[in-house]
XYZ file of C-alpha atoms in Angstrom:
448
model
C 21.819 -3.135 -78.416
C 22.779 0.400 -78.016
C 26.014 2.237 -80.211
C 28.110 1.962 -77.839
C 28.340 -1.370 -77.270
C 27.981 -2.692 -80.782
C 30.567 -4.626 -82.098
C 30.998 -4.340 -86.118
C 32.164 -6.887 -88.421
C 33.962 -4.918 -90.968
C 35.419 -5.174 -94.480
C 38.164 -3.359 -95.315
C 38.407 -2.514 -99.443
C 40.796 -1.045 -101.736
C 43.489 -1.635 -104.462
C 46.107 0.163 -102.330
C 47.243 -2.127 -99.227
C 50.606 -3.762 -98.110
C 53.029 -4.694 -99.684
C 52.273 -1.451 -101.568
C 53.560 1.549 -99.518
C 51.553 4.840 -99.225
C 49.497 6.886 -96.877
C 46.477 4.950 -97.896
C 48.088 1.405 -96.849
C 49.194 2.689 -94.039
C 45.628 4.276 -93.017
C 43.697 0.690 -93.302
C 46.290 -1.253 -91.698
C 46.822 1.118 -88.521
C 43.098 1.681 -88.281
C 42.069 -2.466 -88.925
C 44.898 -3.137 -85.865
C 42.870 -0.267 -83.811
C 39.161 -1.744 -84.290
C 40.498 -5.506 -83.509
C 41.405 -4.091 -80.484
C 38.482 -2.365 -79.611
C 36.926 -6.396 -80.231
C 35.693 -5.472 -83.717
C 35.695 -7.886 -86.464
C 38.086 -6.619 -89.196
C 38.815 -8.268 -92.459
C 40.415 -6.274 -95.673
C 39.802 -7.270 -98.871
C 42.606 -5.764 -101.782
C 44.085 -7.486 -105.492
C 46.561 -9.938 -105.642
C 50.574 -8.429 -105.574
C 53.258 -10.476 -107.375
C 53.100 -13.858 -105.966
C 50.947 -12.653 -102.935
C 47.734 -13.890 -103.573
C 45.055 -15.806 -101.414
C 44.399 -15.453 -97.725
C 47.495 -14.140 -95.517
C 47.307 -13.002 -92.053
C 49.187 -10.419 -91.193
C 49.858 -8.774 -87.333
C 47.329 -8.713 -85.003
C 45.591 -11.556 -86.723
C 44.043 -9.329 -89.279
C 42.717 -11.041 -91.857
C 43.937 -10.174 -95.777
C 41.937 -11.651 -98.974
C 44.000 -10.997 -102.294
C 41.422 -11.854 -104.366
C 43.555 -12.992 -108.135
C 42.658 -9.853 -109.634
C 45.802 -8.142 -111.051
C 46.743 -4.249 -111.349
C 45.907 -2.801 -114.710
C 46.782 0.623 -114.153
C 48.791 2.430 -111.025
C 47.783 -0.446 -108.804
C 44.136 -0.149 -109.880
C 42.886 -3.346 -111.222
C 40.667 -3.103 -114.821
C 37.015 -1.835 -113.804
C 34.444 -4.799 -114.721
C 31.409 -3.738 -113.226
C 30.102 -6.982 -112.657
C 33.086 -9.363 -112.798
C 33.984 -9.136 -109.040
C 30.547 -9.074 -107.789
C 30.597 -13.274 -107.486
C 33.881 -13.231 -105.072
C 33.206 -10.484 -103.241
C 29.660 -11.706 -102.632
C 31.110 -15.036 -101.044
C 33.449 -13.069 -98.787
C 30.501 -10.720 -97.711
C 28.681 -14.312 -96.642
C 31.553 -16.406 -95.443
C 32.912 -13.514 -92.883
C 29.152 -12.753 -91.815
C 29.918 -8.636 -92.392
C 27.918 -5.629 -91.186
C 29.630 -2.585 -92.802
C 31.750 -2.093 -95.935
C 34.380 0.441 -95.789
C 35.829 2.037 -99.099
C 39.211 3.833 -99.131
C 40.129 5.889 -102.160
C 38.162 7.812 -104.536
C 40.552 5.744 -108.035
C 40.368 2.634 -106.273
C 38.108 0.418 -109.303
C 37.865 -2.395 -106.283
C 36.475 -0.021 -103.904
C 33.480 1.254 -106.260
C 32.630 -1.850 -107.384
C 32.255 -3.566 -103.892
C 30.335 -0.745 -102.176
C 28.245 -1.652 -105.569
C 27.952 -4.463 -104.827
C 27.551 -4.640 -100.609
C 24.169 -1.847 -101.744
C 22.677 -4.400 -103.853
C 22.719 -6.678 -101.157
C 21.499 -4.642 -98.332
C 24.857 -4.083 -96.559
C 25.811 -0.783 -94.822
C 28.560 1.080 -96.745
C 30.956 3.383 -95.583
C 33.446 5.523 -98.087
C 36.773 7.292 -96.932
C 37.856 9.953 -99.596
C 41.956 10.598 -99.244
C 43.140 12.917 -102.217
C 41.659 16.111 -103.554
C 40.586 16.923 -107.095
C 40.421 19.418 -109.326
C 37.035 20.214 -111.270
C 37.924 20.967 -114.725
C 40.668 18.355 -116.742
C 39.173 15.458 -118.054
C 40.607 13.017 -115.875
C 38.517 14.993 -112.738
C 35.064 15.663 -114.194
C 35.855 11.553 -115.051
C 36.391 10.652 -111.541
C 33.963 13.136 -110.410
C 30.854 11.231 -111.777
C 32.090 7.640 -110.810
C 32.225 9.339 -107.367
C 28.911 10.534 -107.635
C 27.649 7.629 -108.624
C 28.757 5.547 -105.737
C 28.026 8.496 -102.834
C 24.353 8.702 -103.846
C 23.681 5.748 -102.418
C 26.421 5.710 -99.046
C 25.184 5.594 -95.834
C 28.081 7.528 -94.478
C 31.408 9.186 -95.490
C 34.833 9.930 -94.084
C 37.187 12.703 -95.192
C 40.637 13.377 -93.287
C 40.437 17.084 -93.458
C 38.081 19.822 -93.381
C 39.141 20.771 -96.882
C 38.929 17.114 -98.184
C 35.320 17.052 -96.815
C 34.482 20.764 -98.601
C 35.868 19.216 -102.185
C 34.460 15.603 -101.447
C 30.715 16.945 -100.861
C 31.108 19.546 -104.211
C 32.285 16.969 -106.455
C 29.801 14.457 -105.117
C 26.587 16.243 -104.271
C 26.712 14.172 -101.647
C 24.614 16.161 -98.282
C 27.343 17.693 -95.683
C 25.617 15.806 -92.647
C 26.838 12.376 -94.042
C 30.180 13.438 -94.025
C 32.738 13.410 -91.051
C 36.157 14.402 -90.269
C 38.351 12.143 -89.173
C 41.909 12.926 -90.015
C 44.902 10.194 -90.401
C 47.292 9.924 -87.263
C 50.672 8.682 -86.896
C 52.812 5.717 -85.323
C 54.732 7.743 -82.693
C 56.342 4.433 -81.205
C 57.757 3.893 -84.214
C 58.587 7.438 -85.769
C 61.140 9.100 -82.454
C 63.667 11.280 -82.978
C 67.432 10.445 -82.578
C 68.708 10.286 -78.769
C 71.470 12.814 -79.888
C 70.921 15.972 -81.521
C 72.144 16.925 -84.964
C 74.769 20.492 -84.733
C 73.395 22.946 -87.167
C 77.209 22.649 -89.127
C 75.572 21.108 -92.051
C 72.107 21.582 -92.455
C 70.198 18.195 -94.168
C 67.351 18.769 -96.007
C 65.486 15.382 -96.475
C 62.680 14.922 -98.938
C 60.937 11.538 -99.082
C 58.115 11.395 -101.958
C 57.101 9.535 -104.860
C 58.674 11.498 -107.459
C 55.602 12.427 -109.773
C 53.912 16.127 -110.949
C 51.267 15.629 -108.373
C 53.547 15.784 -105.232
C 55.603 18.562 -107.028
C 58.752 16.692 -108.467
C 59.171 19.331 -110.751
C 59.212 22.461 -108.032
C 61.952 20.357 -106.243
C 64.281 20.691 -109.576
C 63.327 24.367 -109.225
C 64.374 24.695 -105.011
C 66.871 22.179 -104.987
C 69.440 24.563 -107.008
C 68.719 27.837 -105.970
C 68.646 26.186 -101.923
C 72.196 24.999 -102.563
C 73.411 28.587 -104.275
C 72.141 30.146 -101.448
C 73.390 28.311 -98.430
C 76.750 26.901 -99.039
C 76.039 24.608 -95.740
C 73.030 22.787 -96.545
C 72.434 19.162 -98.608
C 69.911 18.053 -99.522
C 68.608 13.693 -99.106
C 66.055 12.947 -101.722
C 64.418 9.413 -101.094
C 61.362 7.987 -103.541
C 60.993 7.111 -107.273
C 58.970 7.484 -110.127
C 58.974 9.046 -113.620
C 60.446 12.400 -112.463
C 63.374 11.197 -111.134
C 64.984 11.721 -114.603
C 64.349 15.227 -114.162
C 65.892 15.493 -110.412
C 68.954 13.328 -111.655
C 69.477 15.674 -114.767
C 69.524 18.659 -112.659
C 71.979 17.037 -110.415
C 74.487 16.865 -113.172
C 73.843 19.997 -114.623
C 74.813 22.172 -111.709
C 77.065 19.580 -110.309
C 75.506 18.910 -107.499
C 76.498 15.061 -106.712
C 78.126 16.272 -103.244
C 75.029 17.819 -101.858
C 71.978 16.100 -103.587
C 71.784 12.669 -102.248
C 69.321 9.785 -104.211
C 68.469 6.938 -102.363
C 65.547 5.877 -104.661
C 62.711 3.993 -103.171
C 62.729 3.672 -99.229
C 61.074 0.790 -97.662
C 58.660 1.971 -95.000
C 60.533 0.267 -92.195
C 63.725 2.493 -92.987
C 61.649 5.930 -93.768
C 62.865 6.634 -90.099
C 66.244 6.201 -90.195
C 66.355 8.583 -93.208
C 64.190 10.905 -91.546
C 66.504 11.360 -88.446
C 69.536 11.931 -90.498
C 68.000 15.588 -91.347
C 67.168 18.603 -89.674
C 64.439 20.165 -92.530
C 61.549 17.893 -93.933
C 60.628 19.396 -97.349
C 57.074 18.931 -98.571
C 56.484 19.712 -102.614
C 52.846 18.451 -103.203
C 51.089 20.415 -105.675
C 47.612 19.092 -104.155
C 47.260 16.976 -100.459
C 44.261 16.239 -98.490
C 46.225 15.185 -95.760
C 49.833 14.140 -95.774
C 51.111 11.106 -93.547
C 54.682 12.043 -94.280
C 54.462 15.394 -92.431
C 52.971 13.874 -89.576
C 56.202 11.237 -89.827
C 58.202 13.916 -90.090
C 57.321 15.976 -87.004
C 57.112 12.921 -84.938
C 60.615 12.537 -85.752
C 61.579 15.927 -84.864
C 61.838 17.695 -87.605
C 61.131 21.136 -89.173
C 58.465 21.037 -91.685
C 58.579 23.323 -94.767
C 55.132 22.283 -96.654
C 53.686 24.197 -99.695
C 50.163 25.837 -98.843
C 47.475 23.560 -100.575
C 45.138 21.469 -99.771
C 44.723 20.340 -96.156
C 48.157 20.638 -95.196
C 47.950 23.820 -93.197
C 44.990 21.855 -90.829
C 47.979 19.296 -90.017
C 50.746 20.704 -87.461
C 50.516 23.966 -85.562
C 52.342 26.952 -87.012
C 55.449 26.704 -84.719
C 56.102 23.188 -86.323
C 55.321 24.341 -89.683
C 56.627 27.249 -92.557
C 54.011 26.869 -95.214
C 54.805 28.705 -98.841
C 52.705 28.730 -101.777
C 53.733 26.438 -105.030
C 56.158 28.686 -106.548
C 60.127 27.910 -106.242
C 60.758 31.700 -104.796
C 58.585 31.602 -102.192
C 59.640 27.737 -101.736
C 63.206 29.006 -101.018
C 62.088 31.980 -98.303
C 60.335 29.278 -96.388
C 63.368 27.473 -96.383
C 65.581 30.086 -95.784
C 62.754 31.222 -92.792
C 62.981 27.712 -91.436
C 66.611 27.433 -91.290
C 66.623 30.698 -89.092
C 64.354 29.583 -86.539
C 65.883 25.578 -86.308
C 68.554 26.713 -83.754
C 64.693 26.761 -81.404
C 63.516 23.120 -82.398
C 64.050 20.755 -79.543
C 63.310 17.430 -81.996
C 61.788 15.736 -78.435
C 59.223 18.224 -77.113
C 58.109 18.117 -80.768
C 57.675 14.509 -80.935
C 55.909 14.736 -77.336
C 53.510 17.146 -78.797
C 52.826 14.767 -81.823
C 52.152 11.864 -79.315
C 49.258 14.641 -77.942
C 47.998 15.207 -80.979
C 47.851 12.224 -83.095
C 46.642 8.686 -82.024
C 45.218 5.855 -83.909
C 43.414 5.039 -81.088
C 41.561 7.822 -81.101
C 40.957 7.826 -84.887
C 39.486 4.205 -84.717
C 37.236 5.456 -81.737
C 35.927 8.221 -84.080
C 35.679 5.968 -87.243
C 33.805 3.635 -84.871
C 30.992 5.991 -84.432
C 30.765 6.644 -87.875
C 30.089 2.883 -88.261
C 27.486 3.432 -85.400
C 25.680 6.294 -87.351
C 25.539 3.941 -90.898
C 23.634 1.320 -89.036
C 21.122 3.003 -87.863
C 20.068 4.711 -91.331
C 17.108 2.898 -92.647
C 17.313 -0.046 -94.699
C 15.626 0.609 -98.843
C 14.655 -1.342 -101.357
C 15.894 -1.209 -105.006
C 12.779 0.760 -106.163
C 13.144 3.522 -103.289
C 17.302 3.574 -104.068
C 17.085 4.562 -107.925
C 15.592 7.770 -107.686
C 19.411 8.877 -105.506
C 20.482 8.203 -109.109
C 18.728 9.947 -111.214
C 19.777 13.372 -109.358
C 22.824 12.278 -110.848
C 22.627 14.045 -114.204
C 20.455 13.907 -117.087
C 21.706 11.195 -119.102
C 24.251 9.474 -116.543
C 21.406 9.729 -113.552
C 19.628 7.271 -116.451
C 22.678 5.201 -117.143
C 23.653 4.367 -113.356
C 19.965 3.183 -112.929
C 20.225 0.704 -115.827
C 23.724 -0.301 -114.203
C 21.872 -1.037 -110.438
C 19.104 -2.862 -112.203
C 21.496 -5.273 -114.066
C 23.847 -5.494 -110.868
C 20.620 -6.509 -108.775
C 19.394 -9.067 -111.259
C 23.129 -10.757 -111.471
C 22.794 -10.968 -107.963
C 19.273 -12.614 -108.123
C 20.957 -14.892 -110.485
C 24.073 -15.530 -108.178
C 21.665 -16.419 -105.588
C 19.681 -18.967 -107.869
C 23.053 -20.660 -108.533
C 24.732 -20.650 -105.593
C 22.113 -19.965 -102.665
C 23.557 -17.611 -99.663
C 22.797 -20.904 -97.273
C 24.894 -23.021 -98.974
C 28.020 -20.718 -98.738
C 29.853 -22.088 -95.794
C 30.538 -19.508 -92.342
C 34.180 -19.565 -91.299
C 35.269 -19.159 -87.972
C 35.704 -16.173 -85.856
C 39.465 -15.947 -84.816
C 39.292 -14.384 -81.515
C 40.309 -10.805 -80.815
C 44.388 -10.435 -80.078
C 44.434 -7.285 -79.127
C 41.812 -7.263 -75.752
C 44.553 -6.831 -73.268
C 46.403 -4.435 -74.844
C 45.883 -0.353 -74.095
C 46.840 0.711 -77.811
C 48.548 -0.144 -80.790
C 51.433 2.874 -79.852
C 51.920 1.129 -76.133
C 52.446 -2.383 -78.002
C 55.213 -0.712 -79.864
C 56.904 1.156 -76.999
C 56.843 -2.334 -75.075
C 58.708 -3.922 -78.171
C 61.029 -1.897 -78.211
C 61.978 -1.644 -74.364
């Protein structure tokens, strides 16, 4: 059977999936309702939220296992090594899958099943979606674990040129396993408003968690100094997190209630209705691979202003974009740029442009070669596989050996107890999606 006409049977893994809200959750579940249409076999495998825990559909037919594994730390559940190999073993049997697909470098569930899928022989596929650094303790941590798992992947995914450049130095990992496949965006459901905003007031709309990372503390820098400046503008901040004490604080202390809006956490399925209330998206992020929210934005209609790291400046064209580096005064002549040129931004030939540029469709089509490419790499035993390892470092090359050898014997031992015949198949639900053209048509029909 040639690529092309393979069909894969695919698990989906990582801590971060719905209910949670975030680029990530969004990625998997746009890109699982893309490959079920194509007729691929997708089933995602995540920990257990709240009450949520089990098997749930969800739309399309796509198939959800939260496995009873709670969060231990920002959604990450507690890394056991070993402790999750026995479940996700009997999900790897009962759903009869060809390729394992990781998403996010911190998610603990991720590593340990693309452990795990190695040990037994599976294909393994890793998508990287945040940069790091190379020098705190927290990134030379993460660094290793990544290392770790990518000396044994068959293939990689990175959503931006400079996501791919910092995945393959922090990972060794070689260049020509790694693709670029960049996230996309639900234009059906992200349109701009049928009327126009005037320019009378100028909104400024931030939507963000509110943490250091996506440059929480900038925005307590701009937001003032924004509002001194231009006596028309206001400013609607939507998200939460631990800096929102900060943003709140400086509210009060320039007395800024009229013009700085909170509306805390948004729900995903209102992020639009905030988004077309503005005219100015305002993007802090102190480090981004990618950035779903800009791509929201724009597909809305509005006027990006975006710091300069990362790989934001791969994501719109430079008419659709004023990019500044992370330092409040430059922050505030971007804006101050962008609300001189808004007067030019029709909000629907932008969002036609975004409907050009940005498909799910086509992102599935490209992550489905990548699947093509990881089953034809060669199949290796455990002996041949530890030597990846030790080109890991001298002492942890040494250490991750010792941890494959133990992880293969549990596995021998999981198979004396419970043999992989005796695990029972479950039926193939067939695919939903085989008369549809794409996931964005679907939409557009709903809502006509």
């Amino acid at each position: 059977m040639d690529g092309q006409s393979r069909k894969h049977r695919i698990l989906m893994v990582s801590d971060f999936f719905f209910p949670n809200f975030g680029g990530v959750e969004s990625h998997i579940y746009y890109l699982s309702q893309c490959l079920l249409k194509l007729g691929h076999k997708v089933v995602v495998m995540t920990h257990a939220y709240g009450k949520r825990s089990g098997v749930r559909y969800v739309t399309g037919g796509l198939k959800v296992y939260y496995v009873p594994w709670r969060p231990f730390l920002m959604q990450n559940t507690l890394p056991t090594l070993f402790m999750t190999f026995p479940i996700i073993r009997t999900i790897l049997i009962r759903e009869r899958i060809s390729v394992v697909h990781g998403h996010q470098a911190f998610s603990t569930l991720c590593h340990e099943a693309l452990m795990h899928a190695r040990t037994m022989g599976y294909k393994v596929v890793f998508t990287d979606h945040s940069l790091y650094g190379f020098a705190d303790v927290g990134s030379i941590h993460m660094n290793k674990v990544l290392q770790f798992t990518l000396a044994d992947i068959d293939q990689a995914i990175c959503v931006s040129h400079t996501s791919k450049e910092n995945t393959v130095l922090r990972s060794g990992i070689s260049p020509d396993k790694v693709f670029m496949v960049p996230n996309a965006v639900d234009t059906a459901m992200f349109t701009p408003s049928s009327n126009r905003l005037n320019c009378d007031e100028i909104i400024i709309v931030v939507i963000s968690r509110l943490v250091y990372r996506k440059g929480a503390d900038l925005l307590v820098e701009i937001i003032p100094e924004v509002c001194r400046l231009f006596p028309k503008v206001r400013f609607i901040v939507g998200g939460d997190g631990p800096k929102r004490v900060r943003l709140e604080e400086m509210r009060e202390k320039f007395s800024l209630q009229d013009r700085v809006e909170m509306l805390g956490a948004v729900p995903h399925a209102q992020v639009r209705s905030v988004l077309i209330s503005g005219h100015i998206f305002l993007n802090s992020s102190l480090t981004e691979a990618f950035c779903i929210a800009i791509l929201e934005a724009a597909s809305c209609g509005l006027l990006t202003v975006s710091t300069r790291v990362g790989g934001v400046p791969e994501v719109l064209p430079d008419d659709m974009i004023v990019l500044a580096e992370p330092d409040p005064e430059d922050m505030v002549r971007a804006v101050r740029q962008a609300i001189d040129i808004l007067p030019g931004i029709d909000p629907q030939i932008m969002h036609r442009r975004m409907k050009k540029l940005y498909s799910w469709d086509d992102v599935a089509k490209r992550t489905e070669i990548v699947y093509d490419r990881a089953m034809q790499s060669s199949n290796t035993n455990l002996l041949n596989r530890l030597p990846r390892y030790l080109t890991c470092g001298a002492w942890a090359g040494k250490l991750f050996c010792l941890v494959m050898i133990i992880n293969y014997l549990v596995w021998c031992f999981l198979e004396f107890l419970q043999p992989a015949e005796g695990i029972e198949e479950v039926p193939d639900i067939g695919p939903l999606h085989i008369h549809s053209d794409s996931v964005d048509d679907q939409c557009e029909a709903q809502g006509n």
